[in-house]
Structures are given as structure tokens and as C-alpha cells.
C-alpha positions as MATLAB code, in Angstrom:
seq = 'MTEEPAVGSVTSLVTALESGAPPELRDAVEVRPDGIEGDRYRLGDGTFQLDACAVTLVAAEALDAVREETGID';
ca = [
      15.249   47.648  104.138;
      13.372   44.543  102.918;
      14.363   41.260  104.515;
      15.080   38.408  102.098;
      12.948   35.288  102.608;
      14.641   32.185  103.998;
      15.418   29.540  101.416;
      15.574   25.805  102.014;
      15.039   22.507  100.299;
      13.080   19.363  100.988;
      15.439   16.403  101.276;
      12.911   13.702  102.145;
       9.172   13.104  102.332;
       7.896   10.714  104.999;
       4.355    9.566  105.789;
       2.674    6.884  107.879;
      -0.795    5.573  107.099;
      -1.819    5.060  110.729;
      -0.578    5.772  114.234;
       2.169    3.331  115.194;
       2.857    2.365  111.581;
       6.462    2.620  110.454;
       7.207    5.791  108.499;
       7.492    5.353  104.741;
       9.891    7.351  102.597;
       8.121    8.769   99.522;
       9.383   10.059   96.187;
       6.390   12.403   95.950;
       3.251   13.265   97.924;
      -0.040   14.944   97.122;
      -0.664   17.898   99.417;
      -4.319   18.754   99.951;
      -5.769   21.612  102.013;
      -6.386   19.227  104.932;
      -3.081   17.359  104.808;
      -1.004   14.910  102.837;
      -2.794   12.129  100.973;
      -2.012    8.779  102.629;
      -0.787   10.255  105.929;
      -2.324    9.617  109.354;
      -2.489   13.301  110.224;
      -4.871   13.953  107.336;
      -7.180   11.364  108.901;
      -6.846   12.923  112.378;
      -4.844    9.944  113.677;
      -1.548   11.713  114.394;
       0.078   11.977  117.815;
       0.695   15.718  117.686;
      -2.245   17.929  116.760;
      -0.485   21.236  117.269;
      -2.051   23.759  114.945;
      -3.871   21.894  112.167;
      -1.096   22.492  109.624;
      -1.300   20.375  106.488;
       2.476   19.878  106.408;
       5.170   19.800  109.092;
       8.697   20.802  108.152;
      11.577   19.590  110.311;
      15.026   21.120  110.009;
      17.814   18.674  109.210;
      19.771   20.183  112.097;
      16.989   19.202  114.510;
      17.077   15.607  113.284;
      20.868   15.571  113.633;
      20.539   16.771  117.232;
      18.028   14.007  118.054;
      20.353   11.387  116.541;
      23.288   12.733  118.535;
      21.347   12.893  121.816;
      19.471    9.608  121.588;
      21.254    7.446  119.048;
      17.909    7.001  117.256;
      18.043    7.458  113.500;
];
């Protein structure tokens, strides 16, 4: 039996030019092999350097849980 792939959708795109800069909501981004154009992680300035992924996806449910736990939106 073949397992069906998971399906999702992107509801927002957020980047920050440098560490400590406020995140900016984007209508579109340019994804390159080494990261997202205009984002600090592409320049190696991100806080979390986990596995050198060009893009990080965060589940909406995870963001909801953070909001609920901390009150931070």
C-alpha cells in the first residue's frame, strides 16, 4: 500500500534582514539553493543553524501553542 504524501499550504512568508531585526511579512520570496533572498539565514546570521536548510516550515499549530503558552504573537 502506497502512503499518500502530506498536503499543506503556506499561509505567510516572513524574513528578517539581520539578526535582531523585526520580522517582515512578505507577499513573495525568492528561494535560492542557499536560502531565501533578503533573509539573515542566507547570510549565515541566523540564531538557529540546525541543518543548513534553505527554508524552515513552521506548523500553524505550533505557533498557536506558543501564543497560548506565552501570550507572544
